[in-house]
Backbone as JSON Lines, residues from 0, in Angstrom:
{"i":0,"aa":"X","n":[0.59,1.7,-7.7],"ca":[1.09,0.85,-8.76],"c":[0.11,-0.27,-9.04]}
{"i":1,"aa":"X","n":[0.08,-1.02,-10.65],"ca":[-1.0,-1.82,-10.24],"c":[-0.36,-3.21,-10.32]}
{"i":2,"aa":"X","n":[-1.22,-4.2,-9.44],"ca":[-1.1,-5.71,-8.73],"c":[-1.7,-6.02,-10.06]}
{"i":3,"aa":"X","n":[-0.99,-7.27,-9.71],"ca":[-1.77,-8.63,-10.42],"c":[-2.78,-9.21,-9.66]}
{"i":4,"aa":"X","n":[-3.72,-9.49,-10.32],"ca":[-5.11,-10.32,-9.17],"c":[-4.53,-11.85,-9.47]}
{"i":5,"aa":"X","n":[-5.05,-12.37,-7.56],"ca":[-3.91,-13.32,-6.84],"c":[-5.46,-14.32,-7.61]}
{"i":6,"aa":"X","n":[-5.21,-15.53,-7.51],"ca":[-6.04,-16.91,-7.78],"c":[-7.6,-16.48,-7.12]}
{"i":7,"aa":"X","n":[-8.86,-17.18,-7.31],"ca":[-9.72,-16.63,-6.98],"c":[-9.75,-17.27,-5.88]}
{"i":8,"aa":"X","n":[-9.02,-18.45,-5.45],"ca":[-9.02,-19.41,-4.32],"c":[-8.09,-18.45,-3.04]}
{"i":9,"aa":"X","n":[-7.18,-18.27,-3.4],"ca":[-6.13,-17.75,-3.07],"c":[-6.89,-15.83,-2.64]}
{"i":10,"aa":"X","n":[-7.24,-15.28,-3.08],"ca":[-8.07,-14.25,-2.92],"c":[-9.2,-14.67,-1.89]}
{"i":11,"aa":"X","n":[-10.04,-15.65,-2.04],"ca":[-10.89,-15.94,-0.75],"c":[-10.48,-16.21,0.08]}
{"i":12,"aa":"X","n":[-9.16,-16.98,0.38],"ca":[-8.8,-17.18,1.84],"c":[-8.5,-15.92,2.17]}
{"i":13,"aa":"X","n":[-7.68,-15.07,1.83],"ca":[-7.4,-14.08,2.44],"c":[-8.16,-12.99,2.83]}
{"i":14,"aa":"X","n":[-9.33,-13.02,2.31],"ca":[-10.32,-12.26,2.13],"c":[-11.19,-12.93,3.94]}
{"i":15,"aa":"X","n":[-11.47,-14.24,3.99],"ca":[-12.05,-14.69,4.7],"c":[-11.16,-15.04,6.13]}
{"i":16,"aa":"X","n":[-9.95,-15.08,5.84],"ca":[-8.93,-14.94,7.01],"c":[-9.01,-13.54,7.56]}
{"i":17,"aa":"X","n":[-8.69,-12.25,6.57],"ca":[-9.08,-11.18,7.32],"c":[-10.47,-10.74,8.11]}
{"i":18,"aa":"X","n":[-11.55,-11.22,7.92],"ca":[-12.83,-11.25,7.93],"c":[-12.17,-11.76,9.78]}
{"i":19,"aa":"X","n":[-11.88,-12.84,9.63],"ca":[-11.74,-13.68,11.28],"c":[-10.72,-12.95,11.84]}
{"i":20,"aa":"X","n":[-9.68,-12.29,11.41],"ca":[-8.77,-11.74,11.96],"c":[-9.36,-10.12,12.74]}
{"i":21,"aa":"X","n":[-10.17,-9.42,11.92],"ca":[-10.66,-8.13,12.42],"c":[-12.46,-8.81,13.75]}
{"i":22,"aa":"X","n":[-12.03,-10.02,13.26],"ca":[-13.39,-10.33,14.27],"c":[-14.66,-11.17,13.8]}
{"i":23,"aa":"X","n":[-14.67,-10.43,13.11],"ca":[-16.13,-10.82,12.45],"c":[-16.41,-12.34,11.66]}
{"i":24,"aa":"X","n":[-18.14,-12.54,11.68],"ca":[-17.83,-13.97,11.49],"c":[-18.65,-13.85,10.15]}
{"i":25,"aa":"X","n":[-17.7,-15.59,9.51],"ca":[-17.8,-15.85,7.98],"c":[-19.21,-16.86,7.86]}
{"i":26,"aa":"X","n":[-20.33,-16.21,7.43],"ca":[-21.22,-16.99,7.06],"c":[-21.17,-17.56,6.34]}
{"i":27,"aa":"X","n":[-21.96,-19.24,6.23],"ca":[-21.89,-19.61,4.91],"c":[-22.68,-18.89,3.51]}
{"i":28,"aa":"X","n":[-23.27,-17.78,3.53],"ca":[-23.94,-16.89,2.23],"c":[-22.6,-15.66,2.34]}
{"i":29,"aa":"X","n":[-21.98,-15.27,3.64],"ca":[-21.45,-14.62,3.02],"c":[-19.89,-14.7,2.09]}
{"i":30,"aa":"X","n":[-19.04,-16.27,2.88],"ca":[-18.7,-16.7,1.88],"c":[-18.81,-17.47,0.64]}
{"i":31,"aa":"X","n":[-20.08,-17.26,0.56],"ca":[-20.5,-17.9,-1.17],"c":[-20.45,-16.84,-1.72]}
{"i":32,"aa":"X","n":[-21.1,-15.85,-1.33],"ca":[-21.08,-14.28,-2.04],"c":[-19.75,-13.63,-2.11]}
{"i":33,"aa":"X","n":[-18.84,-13.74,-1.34],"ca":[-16.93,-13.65,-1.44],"c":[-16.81,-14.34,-2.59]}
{"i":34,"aa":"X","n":[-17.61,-15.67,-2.41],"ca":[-16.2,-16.44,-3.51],"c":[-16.86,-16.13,-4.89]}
{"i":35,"aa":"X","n":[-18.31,-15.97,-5.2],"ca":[-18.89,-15.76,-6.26],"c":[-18.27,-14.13,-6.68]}
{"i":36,"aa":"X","n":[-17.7,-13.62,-6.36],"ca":[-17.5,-11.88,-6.19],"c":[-16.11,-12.29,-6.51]}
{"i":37,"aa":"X","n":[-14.95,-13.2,-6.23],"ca":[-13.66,-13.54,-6.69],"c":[-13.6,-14.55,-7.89]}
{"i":38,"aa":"X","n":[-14.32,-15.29,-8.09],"ca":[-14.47,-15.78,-9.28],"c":[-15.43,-15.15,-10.59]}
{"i":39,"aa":"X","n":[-16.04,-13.76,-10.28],"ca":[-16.25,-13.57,-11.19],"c":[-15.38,-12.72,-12.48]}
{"i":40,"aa":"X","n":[-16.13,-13.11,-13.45],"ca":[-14.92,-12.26,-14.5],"c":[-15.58,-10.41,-14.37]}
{"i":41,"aa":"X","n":[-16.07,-10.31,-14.42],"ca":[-16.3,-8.93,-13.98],"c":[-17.3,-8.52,-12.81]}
{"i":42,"aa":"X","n":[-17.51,-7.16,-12.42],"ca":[-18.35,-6.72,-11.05],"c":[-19.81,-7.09,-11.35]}
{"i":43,"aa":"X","n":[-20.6,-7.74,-10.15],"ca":[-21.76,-8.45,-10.25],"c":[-23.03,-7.51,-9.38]}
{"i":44,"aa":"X","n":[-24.08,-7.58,-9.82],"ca":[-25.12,-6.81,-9.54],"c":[-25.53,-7.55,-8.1]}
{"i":45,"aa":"X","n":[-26.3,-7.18,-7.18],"ca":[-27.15,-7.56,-5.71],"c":[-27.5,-8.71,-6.76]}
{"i":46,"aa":"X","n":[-28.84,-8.52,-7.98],"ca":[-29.95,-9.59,-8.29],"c":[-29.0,-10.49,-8.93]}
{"i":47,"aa":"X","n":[-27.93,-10.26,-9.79],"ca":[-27.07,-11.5,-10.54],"c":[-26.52,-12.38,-9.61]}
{"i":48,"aa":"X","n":[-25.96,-11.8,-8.45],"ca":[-25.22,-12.26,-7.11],"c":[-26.36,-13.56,-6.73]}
{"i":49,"aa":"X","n":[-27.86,-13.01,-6.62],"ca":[-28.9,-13.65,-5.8],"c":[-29.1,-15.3,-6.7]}
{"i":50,"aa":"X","n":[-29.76,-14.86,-7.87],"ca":[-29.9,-15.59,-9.01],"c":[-29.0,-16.53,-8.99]}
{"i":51,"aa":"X","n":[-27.49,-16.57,-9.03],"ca":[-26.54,-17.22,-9.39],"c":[-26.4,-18.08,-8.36]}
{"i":52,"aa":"X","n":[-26.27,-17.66,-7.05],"ca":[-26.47,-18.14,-5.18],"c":[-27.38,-19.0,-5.28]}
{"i":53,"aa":"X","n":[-28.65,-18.68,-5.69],"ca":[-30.32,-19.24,-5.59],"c":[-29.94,-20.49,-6.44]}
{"i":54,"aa":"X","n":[-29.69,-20.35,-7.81],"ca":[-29.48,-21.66,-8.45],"c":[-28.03,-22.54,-8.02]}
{"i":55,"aa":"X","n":[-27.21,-22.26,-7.53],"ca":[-26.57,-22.96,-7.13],"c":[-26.68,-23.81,-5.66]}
{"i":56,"aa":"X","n":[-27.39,-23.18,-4.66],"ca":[-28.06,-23.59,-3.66],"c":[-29.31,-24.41,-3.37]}
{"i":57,"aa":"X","n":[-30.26,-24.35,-4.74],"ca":[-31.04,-24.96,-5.17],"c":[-32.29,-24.18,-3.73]}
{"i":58,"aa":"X","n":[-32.17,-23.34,-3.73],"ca":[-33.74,-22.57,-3.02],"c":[-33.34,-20.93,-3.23]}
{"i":59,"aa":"X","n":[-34.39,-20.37,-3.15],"ca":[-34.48,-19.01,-3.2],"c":[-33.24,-17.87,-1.87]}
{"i":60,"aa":"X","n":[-32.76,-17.79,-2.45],"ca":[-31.9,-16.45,-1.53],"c":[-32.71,-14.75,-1.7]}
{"i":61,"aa":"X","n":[-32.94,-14.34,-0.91],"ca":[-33.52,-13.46,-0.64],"c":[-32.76,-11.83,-1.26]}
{"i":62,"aa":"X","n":[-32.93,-10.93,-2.22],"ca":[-32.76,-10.03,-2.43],"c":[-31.52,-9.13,-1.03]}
{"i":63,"aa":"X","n":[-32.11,-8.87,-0.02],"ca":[-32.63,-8.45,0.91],"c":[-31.41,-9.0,2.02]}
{"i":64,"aa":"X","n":[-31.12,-10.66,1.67],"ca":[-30.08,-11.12,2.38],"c":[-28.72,-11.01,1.94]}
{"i":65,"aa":"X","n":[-28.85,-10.31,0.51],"ca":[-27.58,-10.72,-0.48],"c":[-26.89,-8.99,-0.38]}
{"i":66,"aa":"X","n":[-28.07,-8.19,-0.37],"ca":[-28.0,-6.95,0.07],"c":[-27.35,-6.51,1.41]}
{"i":67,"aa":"X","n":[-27.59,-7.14,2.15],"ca":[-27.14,-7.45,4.0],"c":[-25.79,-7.88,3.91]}
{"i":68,"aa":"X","n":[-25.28,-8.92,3.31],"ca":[-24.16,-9.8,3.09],"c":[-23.16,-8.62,2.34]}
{"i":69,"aa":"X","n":[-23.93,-8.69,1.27],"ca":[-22.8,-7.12,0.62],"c":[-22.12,-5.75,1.47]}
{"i":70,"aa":"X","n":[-23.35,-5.36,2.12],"ca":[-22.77,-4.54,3.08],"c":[-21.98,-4.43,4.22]}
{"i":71,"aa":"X","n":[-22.18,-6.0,4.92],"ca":[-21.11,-6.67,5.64],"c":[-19.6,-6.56,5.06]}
{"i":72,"aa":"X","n":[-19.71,-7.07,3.97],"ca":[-18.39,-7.24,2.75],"c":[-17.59,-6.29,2.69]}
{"i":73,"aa":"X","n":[-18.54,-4.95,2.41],"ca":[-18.32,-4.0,2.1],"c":[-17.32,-3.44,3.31]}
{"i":74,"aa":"X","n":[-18.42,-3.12,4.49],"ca":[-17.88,-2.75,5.7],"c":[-17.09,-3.12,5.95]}
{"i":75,"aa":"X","n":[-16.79,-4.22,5.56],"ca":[-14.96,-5.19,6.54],"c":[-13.98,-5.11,5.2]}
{"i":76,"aa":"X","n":[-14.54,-4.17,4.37],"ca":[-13.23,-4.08,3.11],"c":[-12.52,-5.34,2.55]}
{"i":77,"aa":"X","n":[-13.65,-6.22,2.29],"ca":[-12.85,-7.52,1.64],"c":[-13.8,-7.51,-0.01]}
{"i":78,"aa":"X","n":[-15.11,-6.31,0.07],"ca":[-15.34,-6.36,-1.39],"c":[-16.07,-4.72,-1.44]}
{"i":79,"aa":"X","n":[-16.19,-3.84,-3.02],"ca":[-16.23,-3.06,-2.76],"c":[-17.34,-2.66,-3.49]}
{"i":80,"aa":"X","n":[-18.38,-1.92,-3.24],"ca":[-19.13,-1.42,-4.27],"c":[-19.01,-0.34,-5.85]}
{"i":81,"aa":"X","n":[-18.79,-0.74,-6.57],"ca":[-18.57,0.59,-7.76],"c":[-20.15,0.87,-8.14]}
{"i":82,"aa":"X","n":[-20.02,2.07,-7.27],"ca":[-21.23,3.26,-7.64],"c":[-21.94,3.19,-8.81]}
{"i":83,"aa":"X","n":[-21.26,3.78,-9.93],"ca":[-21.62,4.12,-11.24],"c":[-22.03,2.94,-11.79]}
{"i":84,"aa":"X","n":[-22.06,1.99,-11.23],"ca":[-22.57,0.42,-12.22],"c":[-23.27,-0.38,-11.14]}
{"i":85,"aa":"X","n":[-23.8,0.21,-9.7],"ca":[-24.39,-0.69,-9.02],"c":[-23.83,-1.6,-9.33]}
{"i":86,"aa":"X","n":[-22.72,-2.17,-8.81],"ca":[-22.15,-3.29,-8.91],"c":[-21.07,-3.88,-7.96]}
{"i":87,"aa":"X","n":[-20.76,-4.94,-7.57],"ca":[-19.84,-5.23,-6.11],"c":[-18.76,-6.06,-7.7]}
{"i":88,"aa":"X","n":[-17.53,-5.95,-6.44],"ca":[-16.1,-6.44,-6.99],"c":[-15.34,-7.11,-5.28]}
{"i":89,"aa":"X","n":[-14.84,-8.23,-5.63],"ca":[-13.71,-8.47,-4.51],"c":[-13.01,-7.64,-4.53]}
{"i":90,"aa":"X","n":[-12.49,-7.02,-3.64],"ca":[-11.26,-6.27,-2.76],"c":[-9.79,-6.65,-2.84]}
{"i":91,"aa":"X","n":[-8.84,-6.52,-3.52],"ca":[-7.8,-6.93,-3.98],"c":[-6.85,-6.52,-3.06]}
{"i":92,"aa":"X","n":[-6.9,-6.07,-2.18],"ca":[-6.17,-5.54,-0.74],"c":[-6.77,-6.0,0.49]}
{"i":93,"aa":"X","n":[-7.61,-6.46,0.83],"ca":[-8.48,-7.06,1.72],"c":[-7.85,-6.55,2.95]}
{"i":94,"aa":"X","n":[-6.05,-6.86,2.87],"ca":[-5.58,-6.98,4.47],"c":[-5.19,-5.51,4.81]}
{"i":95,"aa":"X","n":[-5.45,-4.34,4.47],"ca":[-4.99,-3.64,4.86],"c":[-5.92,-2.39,4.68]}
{"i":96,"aa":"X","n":[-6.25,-1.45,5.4],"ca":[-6.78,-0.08,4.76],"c":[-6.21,0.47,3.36]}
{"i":97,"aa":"X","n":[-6.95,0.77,2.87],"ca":[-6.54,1.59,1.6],"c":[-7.59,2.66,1.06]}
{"i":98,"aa":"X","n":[-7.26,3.14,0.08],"ca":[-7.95,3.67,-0.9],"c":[-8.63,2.58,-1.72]}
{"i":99,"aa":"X","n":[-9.74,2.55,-2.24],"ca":[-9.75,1.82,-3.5],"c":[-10.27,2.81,-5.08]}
{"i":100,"aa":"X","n":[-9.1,2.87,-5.88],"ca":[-8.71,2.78,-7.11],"c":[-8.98,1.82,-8.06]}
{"i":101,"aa":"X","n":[-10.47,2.54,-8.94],"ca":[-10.99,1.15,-9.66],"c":[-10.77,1.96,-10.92]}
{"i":102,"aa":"X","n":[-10.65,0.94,-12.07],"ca":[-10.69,0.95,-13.61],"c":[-11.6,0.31,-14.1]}
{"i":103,"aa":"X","n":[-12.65,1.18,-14.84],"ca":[-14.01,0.4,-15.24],"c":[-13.82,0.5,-16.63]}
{"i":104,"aa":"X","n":[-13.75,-0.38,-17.28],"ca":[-13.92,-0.38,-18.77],"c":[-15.83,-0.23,-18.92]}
{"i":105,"aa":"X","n":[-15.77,0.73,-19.59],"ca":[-17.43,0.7,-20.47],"c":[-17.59,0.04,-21.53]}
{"i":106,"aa":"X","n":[-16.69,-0.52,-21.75],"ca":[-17.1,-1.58,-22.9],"c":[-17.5,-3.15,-22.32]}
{"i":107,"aa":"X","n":[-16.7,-3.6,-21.63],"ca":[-16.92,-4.94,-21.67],"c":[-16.95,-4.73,-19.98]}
{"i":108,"aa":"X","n":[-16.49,-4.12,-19.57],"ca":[-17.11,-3.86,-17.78],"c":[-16.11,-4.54,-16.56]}
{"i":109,"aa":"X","n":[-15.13,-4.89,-17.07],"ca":[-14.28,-5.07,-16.56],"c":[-14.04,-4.4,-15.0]}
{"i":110,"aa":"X","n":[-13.24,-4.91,-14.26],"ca":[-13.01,-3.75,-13.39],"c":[-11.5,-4.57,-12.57]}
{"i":111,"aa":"X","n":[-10.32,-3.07,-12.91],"ca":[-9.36,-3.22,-11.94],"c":[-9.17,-2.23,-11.13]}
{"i":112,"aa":"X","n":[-8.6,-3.28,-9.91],"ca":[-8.16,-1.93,-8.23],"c":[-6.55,-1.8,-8.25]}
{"i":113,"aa":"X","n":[-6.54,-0.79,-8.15],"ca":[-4.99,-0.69,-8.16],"c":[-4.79,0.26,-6.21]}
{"i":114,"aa":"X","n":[-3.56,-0.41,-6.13],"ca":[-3.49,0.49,-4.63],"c":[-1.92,1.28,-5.41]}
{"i":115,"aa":"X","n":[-2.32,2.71,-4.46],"ca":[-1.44,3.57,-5.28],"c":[-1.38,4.52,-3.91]}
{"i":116,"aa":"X","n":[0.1,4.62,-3.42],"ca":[0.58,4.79,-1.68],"c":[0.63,6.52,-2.29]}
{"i":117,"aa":"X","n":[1.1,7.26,-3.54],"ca":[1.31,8.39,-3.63],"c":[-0.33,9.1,-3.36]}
{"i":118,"aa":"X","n":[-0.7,8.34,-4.12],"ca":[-2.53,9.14,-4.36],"c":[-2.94,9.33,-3.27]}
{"i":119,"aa":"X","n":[-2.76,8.27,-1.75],"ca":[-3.44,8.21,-1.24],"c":[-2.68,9.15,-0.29]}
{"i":120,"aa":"X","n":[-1.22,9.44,-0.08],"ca":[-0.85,10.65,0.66],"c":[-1.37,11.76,0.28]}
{"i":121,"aa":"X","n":[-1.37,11.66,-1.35],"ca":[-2.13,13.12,-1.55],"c":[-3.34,13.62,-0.9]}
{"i":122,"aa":"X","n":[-4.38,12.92,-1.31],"ca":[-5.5,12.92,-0.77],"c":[-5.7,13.02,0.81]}
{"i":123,"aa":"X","n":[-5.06,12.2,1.56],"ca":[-5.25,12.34,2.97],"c":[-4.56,14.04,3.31]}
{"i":124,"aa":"X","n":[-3.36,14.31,2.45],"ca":[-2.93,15.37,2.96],"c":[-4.18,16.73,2.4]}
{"i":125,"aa":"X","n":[-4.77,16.98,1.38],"ca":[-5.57,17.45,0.71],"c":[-7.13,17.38,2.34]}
{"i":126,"aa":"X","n":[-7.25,16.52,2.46],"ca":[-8.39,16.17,3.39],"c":[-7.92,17.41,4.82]}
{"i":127,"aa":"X","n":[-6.67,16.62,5.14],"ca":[-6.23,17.38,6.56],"c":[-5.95,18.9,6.27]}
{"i":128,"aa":"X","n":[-6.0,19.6,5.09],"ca":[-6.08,20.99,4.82],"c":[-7.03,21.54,4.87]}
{"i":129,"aa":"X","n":[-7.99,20.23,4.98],"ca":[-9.85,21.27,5.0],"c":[-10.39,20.78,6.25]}
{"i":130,"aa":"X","n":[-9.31,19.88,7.04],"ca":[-9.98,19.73,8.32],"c":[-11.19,18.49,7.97]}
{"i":131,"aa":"X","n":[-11.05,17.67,7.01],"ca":[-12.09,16.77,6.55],"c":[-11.45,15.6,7.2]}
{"i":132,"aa":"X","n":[-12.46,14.79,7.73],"ca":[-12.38,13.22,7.85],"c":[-12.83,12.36,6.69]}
{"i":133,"aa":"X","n":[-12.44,11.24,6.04],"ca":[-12.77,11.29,5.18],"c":[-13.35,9.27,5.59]}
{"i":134,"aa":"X","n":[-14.51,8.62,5.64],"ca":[-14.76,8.21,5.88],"c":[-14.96,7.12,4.95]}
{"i":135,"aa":"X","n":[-14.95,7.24,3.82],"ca":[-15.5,6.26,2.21],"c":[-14.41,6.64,1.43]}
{"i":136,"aa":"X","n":[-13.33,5.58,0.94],"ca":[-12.47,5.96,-0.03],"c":[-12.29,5.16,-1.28]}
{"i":137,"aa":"X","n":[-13.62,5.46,-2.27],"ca":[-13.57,4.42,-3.77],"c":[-13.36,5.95,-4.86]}
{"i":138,"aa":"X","n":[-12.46,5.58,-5.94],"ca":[-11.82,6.33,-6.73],"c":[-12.14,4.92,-7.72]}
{"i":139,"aa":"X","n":[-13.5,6.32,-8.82],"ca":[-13.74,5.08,-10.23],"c":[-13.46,5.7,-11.19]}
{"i":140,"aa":"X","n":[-12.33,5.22,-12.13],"ca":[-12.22,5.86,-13.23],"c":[-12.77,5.52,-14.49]}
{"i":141,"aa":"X","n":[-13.73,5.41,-15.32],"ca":[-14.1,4.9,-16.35],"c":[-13.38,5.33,-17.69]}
{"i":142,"aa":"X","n":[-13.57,4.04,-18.59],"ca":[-12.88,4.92,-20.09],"c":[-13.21,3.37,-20.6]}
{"i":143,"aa":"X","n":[-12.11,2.86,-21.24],"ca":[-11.87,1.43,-21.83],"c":[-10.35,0.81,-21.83]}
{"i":144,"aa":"X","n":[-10.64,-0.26,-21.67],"ca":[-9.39,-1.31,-21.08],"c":[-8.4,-1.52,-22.33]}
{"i":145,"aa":"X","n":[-7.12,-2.15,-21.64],"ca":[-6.37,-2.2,-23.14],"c":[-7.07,-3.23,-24.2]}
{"i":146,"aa":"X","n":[-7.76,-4.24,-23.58],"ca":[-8.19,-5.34,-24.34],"c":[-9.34,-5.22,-25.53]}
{"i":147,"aa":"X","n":[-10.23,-3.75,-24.43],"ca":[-10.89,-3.52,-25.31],"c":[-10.94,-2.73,-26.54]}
{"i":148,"aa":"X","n":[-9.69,-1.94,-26.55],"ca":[-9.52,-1.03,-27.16],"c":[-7.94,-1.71,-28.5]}
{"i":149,"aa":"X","n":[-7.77,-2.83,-28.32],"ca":[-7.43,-3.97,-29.44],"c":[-7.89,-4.28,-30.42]}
């Protein structure tokens, strides 16, 4: 079913509470890169991420570190990569395993996650029929958003 996205403030704590809760620790780049990834209006590239970090920090952030930080993100499921647009998004489920279920508008690039409990029985049951583990779970659907299509 789909959520409403929670405050971008309100989305980083929880994002950065789960981060401490599964263990792992909150850098200060990697929560600038959380909160820049929850406040943005749509999914942000490694170099836009860097650029935006770099001038707000007032020195150079490294390609390379923002790349590192993402994959951290990634790994602890508090932000997610969409493939088809090289592009990272905050994690709108942060606290829990899921599927992630994205909606990419090609027009204006939008992107929503929806968590959806039927899809994801399907699929797991679909997996355990072929004896598959299934290790990476992003589902991108592209088309255009209602807004854009107004």
């Amino acid at each position: 079913m789909p959520t409403s996205r929670v405050s971008s403030e309100q989305g980083l704590a929880s994002a950065i509470a789960t981060c401490r809760l599964r263990g792992a620790q909150v850098t200060p780049l990697r929560e600038a890169v959380l909160g820049a990834l929850w406040k943005a209006e749509k999914p942000l590239g490694a170099y836009e991420l860097r650029d935006q970090l770099s001038q707000e920090a007032g020195r150079q952030i490294s390609a390379p570190s923002i790349y590192r930080t993402l994959d951290f993100l990634c790994d602890h499921g508090v932000a997610v990569r969409i493939e088809s647009r090289n592009a990272y998004t905050a994690c709108t489920h942060p606290q829990h395993d899921h599927a992630c279920v994205l909606f990419v508008c090609n027009a204006c690039g939008l992107s929503s996650e929806i968590e959806n409990q039927r899809l994801e029985r399907l699929l797991a049951a679909d997996a355990e029929a072929l004896g598959f583990s299934i290790d990476h779970r992003v589902l991108e659907l592209s088309g255009v958003c209602g807004d854009c299509r107004r």
